[in-house]
PDB file of C-alpha atoms in Angstrom:
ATOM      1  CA  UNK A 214     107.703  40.882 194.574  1.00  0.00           C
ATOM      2  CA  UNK A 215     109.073  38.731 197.258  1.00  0.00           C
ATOM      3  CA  UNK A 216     107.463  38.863 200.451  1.00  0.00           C
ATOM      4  CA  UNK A 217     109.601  39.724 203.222  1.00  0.00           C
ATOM      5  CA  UNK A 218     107.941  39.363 206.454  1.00  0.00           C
ATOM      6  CA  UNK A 219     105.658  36.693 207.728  1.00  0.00           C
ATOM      7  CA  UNK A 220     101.801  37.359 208.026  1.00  0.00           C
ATOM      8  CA  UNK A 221     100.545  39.287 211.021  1.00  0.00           C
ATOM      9  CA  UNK A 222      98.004  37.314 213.581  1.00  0.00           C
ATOM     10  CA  UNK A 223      95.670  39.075 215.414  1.00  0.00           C
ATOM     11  CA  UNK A 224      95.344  39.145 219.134  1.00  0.00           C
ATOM     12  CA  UNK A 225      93.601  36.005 219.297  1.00  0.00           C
ATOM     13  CA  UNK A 226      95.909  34.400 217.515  1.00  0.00           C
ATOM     14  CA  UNK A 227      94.551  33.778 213.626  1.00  0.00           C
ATOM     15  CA  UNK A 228      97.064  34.525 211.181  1.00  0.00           C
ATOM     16  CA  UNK A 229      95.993  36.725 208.216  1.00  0.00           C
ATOM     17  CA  UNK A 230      95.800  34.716 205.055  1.00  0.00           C
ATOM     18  CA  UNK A 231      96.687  37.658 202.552  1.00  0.00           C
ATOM     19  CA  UNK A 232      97.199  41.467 201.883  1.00  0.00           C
ATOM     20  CA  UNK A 233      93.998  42.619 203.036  1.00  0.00           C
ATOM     21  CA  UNK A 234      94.357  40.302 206.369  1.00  0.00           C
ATOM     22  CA  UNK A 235      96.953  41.959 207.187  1.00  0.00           C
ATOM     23  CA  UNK A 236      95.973  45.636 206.535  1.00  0.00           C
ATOM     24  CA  UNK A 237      92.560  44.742 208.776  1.00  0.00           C
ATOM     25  CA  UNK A 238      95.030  43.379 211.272  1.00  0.00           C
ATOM     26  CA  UNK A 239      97.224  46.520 211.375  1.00  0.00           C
ATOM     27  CA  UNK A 240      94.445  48.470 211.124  1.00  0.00           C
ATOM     28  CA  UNK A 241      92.782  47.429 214.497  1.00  0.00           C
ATOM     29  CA  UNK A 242      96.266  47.806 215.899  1.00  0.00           C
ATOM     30  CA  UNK A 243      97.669  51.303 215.521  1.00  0.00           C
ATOM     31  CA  UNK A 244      93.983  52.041 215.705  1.00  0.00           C
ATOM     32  CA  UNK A 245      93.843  50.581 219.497  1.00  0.00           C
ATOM     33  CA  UNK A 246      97.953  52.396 219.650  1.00  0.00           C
ATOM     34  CA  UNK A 247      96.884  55.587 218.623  1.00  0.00           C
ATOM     35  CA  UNK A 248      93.353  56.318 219.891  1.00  0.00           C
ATOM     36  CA  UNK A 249      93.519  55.546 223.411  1.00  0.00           C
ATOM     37  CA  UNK A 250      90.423  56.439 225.534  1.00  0.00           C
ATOM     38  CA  UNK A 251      92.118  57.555 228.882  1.00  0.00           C
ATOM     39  CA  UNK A 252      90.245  59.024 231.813  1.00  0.00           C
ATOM     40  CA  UNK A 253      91.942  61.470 233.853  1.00  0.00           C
ATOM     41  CA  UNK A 254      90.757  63.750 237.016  1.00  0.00           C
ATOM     42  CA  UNK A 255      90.011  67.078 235.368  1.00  0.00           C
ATOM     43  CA  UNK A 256      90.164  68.297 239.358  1.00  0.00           C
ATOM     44  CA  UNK A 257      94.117  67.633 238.853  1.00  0.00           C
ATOM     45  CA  UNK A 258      94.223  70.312 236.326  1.00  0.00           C
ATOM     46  CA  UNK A 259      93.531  73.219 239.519  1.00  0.00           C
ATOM     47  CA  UNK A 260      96.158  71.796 241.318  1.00  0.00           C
ATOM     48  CA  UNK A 261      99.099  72.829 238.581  1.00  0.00           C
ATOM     49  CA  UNK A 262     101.151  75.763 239.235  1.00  0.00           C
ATOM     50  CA  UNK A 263      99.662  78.783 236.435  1.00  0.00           C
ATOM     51  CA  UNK A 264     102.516  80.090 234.257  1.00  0.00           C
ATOM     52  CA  UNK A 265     102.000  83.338 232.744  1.00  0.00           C
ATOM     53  CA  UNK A 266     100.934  83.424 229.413  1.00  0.00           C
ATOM     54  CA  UNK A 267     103.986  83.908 226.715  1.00  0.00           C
ATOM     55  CA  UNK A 268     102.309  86.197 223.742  1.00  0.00           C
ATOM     56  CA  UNK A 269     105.895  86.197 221.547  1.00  0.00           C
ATOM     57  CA  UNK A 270     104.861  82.827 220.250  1.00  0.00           C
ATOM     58  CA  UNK A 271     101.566  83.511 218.691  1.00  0.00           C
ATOM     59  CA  UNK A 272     103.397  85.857 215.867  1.00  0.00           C
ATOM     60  CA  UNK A 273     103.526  84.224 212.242  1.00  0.00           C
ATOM     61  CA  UNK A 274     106.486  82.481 211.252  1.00  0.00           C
ATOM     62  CA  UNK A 275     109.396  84.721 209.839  1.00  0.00           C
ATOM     63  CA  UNK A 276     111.661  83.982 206.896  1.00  0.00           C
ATOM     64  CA  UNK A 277     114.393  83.629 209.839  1.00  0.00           C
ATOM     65  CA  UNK A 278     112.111  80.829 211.647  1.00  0.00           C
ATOM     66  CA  UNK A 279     111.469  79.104 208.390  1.00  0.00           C
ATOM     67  CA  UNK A 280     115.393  79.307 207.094  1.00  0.00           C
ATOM     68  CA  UNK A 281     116.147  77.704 210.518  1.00  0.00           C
ATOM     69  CA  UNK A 282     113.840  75.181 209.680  1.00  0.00           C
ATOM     70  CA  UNK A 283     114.832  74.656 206.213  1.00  0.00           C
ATOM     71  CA  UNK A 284     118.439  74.305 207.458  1.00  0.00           C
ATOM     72  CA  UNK A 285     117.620  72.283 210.394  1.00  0.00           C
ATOM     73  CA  UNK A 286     116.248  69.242 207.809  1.00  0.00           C
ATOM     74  CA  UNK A 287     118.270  66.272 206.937  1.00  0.00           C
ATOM     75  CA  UNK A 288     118.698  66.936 203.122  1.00  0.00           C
ATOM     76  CA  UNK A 289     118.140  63.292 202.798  1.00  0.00           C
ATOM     77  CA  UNK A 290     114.918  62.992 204.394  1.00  0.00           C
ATOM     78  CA  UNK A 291     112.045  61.496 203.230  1.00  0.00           C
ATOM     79  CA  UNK A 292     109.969  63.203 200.549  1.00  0.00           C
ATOM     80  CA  UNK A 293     106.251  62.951 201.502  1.00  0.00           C
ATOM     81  CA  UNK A 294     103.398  62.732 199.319  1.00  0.00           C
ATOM     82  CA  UNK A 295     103.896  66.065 197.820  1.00  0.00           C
ATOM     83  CA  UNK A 296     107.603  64.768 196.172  1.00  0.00           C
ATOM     84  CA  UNK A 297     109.221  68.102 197.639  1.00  0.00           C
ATOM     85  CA  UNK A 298     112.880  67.052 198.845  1.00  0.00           C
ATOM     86  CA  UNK A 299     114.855  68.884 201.574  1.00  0.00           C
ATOM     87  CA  UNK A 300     117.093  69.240 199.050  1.00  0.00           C
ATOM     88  CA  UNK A 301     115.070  70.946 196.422  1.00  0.00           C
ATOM     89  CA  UNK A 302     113.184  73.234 199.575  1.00  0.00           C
ATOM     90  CA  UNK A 303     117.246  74.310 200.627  1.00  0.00           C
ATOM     91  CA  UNK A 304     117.754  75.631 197.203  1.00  0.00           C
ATOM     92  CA  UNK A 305     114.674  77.906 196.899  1.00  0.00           C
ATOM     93  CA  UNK A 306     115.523  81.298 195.092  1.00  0.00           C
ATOM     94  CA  UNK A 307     114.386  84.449 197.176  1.00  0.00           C
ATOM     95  CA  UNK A 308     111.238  84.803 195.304  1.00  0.00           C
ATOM     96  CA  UNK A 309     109.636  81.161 195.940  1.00  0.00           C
ATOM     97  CA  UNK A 310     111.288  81.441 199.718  1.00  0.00           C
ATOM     98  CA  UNK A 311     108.778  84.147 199.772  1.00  0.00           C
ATOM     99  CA  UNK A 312     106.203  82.515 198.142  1.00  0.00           C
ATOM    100  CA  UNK A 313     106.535  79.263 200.396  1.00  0.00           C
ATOM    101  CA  UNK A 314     106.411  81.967 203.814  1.00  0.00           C
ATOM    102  CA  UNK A 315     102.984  83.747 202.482  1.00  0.00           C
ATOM    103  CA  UNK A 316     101.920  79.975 202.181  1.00  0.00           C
ATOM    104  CA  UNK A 317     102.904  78.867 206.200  1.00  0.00           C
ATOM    105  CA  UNK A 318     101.660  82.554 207.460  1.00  0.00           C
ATOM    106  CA  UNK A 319      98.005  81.954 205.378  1.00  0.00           C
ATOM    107  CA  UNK A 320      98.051  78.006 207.106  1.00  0.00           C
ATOM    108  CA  UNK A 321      99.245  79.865 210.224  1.00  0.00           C
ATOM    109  CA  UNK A 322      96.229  82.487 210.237  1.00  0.00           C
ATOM    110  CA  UNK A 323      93.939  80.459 209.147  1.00  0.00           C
ATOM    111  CA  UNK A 324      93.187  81.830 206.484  1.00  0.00           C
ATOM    112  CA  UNK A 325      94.645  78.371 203.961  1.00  0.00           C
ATOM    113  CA  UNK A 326      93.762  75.559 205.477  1.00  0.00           C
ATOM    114  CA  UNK A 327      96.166  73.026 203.081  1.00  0.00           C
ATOM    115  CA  UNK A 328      94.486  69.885 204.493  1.00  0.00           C
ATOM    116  CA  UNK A 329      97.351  67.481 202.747  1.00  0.00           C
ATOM    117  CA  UNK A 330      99.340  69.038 205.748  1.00  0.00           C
ATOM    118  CA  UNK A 331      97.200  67.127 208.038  1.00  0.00           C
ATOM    119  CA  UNK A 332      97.644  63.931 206.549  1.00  0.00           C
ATOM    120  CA  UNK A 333     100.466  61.649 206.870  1.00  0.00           C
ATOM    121  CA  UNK A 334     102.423  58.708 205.404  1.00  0.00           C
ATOM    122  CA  UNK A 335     102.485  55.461 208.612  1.00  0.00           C
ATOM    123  CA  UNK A 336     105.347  53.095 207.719  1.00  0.00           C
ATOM    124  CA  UNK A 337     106.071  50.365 210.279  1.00  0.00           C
ATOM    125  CA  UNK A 338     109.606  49.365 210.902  1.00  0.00           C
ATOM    126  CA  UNK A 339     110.204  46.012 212.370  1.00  0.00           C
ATOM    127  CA  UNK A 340     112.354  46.237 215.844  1.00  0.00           C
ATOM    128  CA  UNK A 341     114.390  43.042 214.930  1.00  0.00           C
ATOM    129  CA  UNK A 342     113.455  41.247 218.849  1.00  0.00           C
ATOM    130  CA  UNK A 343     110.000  39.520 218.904  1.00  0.00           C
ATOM    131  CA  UNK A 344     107.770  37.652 216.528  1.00  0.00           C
ATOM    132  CA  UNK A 345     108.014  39.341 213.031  1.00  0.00           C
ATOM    133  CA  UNK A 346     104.244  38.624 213.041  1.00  0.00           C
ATOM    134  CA  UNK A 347     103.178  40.360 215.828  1.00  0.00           C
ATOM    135  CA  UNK A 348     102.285  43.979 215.105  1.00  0.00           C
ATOM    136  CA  UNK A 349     103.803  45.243 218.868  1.00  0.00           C
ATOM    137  CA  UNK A 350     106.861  44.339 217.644  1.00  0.00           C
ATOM    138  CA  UNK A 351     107.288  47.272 215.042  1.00  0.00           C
ATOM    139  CA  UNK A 352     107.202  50.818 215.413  1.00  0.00           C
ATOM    140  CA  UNK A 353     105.432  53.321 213.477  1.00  0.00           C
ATOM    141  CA  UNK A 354     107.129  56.043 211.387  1.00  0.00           C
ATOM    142  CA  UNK A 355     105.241  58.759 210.116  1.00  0.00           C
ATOM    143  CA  UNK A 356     105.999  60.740 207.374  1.00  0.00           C
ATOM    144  CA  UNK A 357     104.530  64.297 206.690  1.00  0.00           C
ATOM    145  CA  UNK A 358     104.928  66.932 203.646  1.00  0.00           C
ATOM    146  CA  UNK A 359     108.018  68.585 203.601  1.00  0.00           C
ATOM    147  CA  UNK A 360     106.642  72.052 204.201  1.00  0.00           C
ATOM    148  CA  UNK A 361     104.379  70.947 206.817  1.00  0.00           C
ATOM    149  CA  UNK A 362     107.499  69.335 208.556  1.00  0.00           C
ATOM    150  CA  UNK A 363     108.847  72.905 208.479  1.00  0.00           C
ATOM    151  CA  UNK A 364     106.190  73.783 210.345  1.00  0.00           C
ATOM    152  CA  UNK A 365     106.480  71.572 213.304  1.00  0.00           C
ATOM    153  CA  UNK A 366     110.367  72.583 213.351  1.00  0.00           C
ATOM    154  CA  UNK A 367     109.054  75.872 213.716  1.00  0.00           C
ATOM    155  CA  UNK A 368     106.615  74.684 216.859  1.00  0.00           C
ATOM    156  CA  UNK A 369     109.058  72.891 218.365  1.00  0.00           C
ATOM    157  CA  UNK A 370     111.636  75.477 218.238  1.00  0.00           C
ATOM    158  CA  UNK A 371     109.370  77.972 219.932  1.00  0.00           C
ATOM    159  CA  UNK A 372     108.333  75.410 222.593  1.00  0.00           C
ATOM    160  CA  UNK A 373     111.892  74.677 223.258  1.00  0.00           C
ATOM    161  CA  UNK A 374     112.413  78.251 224.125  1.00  0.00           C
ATOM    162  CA  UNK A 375     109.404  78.351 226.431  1.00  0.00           C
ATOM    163  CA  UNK A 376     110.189  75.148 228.083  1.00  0.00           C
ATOM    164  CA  UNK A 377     113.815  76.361 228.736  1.00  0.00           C
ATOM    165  CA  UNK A 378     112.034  79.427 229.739  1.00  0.00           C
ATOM    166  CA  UNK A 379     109.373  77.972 232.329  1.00  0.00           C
ATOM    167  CA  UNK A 380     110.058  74.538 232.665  1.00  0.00           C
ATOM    168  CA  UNK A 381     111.429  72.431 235.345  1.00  0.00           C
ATOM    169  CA  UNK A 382     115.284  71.116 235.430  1.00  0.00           C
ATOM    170  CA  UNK A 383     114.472  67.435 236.047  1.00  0.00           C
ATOM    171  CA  UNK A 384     112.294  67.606 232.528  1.00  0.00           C
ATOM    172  CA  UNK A 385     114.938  65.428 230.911  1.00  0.00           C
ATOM    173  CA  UNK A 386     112.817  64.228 227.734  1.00  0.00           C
ATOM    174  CA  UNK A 387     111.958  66.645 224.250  1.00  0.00           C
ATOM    175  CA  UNK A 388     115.275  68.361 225.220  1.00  0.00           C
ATOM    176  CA  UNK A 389     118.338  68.712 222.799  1.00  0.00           C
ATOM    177  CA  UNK A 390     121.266  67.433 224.693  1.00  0.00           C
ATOM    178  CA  UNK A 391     118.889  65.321 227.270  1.00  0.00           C
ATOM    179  CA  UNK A 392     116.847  62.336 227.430  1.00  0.00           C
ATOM    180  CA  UNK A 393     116.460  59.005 228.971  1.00  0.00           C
ATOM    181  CA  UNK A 394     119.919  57.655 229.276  1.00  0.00           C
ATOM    182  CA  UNK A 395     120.412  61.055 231.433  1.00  0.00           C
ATOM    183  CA  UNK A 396     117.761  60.161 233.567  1.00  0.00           C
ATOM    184  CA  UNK A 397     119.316  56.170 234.129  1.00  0.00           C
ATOM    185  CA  UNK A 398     122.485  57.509 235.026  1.00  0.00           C
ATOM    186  CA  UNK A 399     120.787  60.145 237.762  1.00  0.00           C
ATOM    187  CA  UNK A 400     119.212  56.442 239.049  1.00  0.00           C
ATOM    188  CA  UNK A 401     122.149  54.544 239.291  1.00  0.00           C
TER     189      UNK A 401
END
C-alpha cells in the first residue's frame, strides 16, 4: 500500500519515522483536542435565568421517534463497527423494528447497557490548506454504530423541540435552517 500523506511531526518539531510514530503523535493530539481541562466560575451558573423543567422528554423512544430517525439517515452512511447499513436498518420488517425499539428502550432505561454504543470509529480528514504533516490541519470524523446513531437523532430531535421551545432567537448554531453564515451576514 502506497502511502499517501507525509509523516506527522510533533509539536516540537521531530517527524515520526513510521506507523507507530505517527499513531503516538496523533495520539497526544486529539488527546490534548478532546480532553481539555477548562476552569470556569461555578458562581456563573446562579446567575442563569431557571427554565422550567420539560418532563415530555424523559419518555422512552417510540417506534414514531425511531422511524423518524431511521428515515432521517443518509442510506449511504457509514456502517460502523457493527456492519449494520442505513440501508439494511430502512428495510426492517415489523417484527425486528420491534425488536430493535425493545433494544433502544432497555439502553434507554438502563436496564442494557450495549457498551459498543459508547465506542466510536475517529477518522481524520485532511483540510487540504496547511502542512499535510501537521495534525491541526485535519479534522476528526467520528463514526458510531448505526443504531446508536439512531439514538442521538432521537436526542437531538427532542432538544431541537426544547430549544425552539425555550431558547433564545439570536441562538443561530445546532439549528436546522441557521448557522454561522446567518450570523456574518447579521455583522455585515
Amino acid at each position: 500500500v502506497k502511502r499517501t500523506t507525509k509523516r506527522f511531526v510533533e509539536r516540537n518539531g521531530a517527524q515520526a519515522m513510521n506507523d507507530t510514530d505517527d499513531i503516538k503523535i496523533l495520539s497526544k493530539h486529539f488527546t490534548r483536542v478532546y480532553n481539555r481541562d477548562l476552569s470556569y466560575d461555578p458562581q456563573v451558573l446562579t446567575k442563569l435565568r431557571k427554565r422550567k423543567v420539560i418532563q415530555d422528554f424523559a419518555h422512552p423512544p417510540t417506534r414514531d421517534d425511531l422511524r423518524a430517525a431511521i428515515e432521517k439517515m443518509n442510506t449511504l452512511a457509514a456502517t460502523g463497527e457493527s456492519g449494520l447499513s442505513p440501508t439494511a436498518m430502512k428495510n426492517l420488517s415489523e417484527e425486528h423494528e420491534d425488536e430493535l425499539l425493545a433494544i433502544i428502550q432497555r439502553y434507554w432505561d438502563g436496564t442494557d447497557t450495549n457498551p459498543e454504543w459508547n465506542t466510536s470509529i475517529l477518522r481524520w480528514i485532511y483540510k487540504g490548506k496547511g502542512k499535510s504533516s501537521d495534525p491541526n490541519n485535519y479534522r476528526g470524523i467520528c463514526l458510531q454504530d448505526v443504531v446508536a446513531r439512531y439514538l442521538s437523532s432521537i436526542l437531538s430531535t427532542r432538544l431541537l423541540k426544547m430549544l425552539e421551545r425555550e431558547g433564545i432567537e439570536t441562538q443561530l448554531g445546532s439549528q436546522p435552517g441557521r448557522g454561522c453564515r446567518d450570523a456574518l451576514y447579521i455583522l455585515r
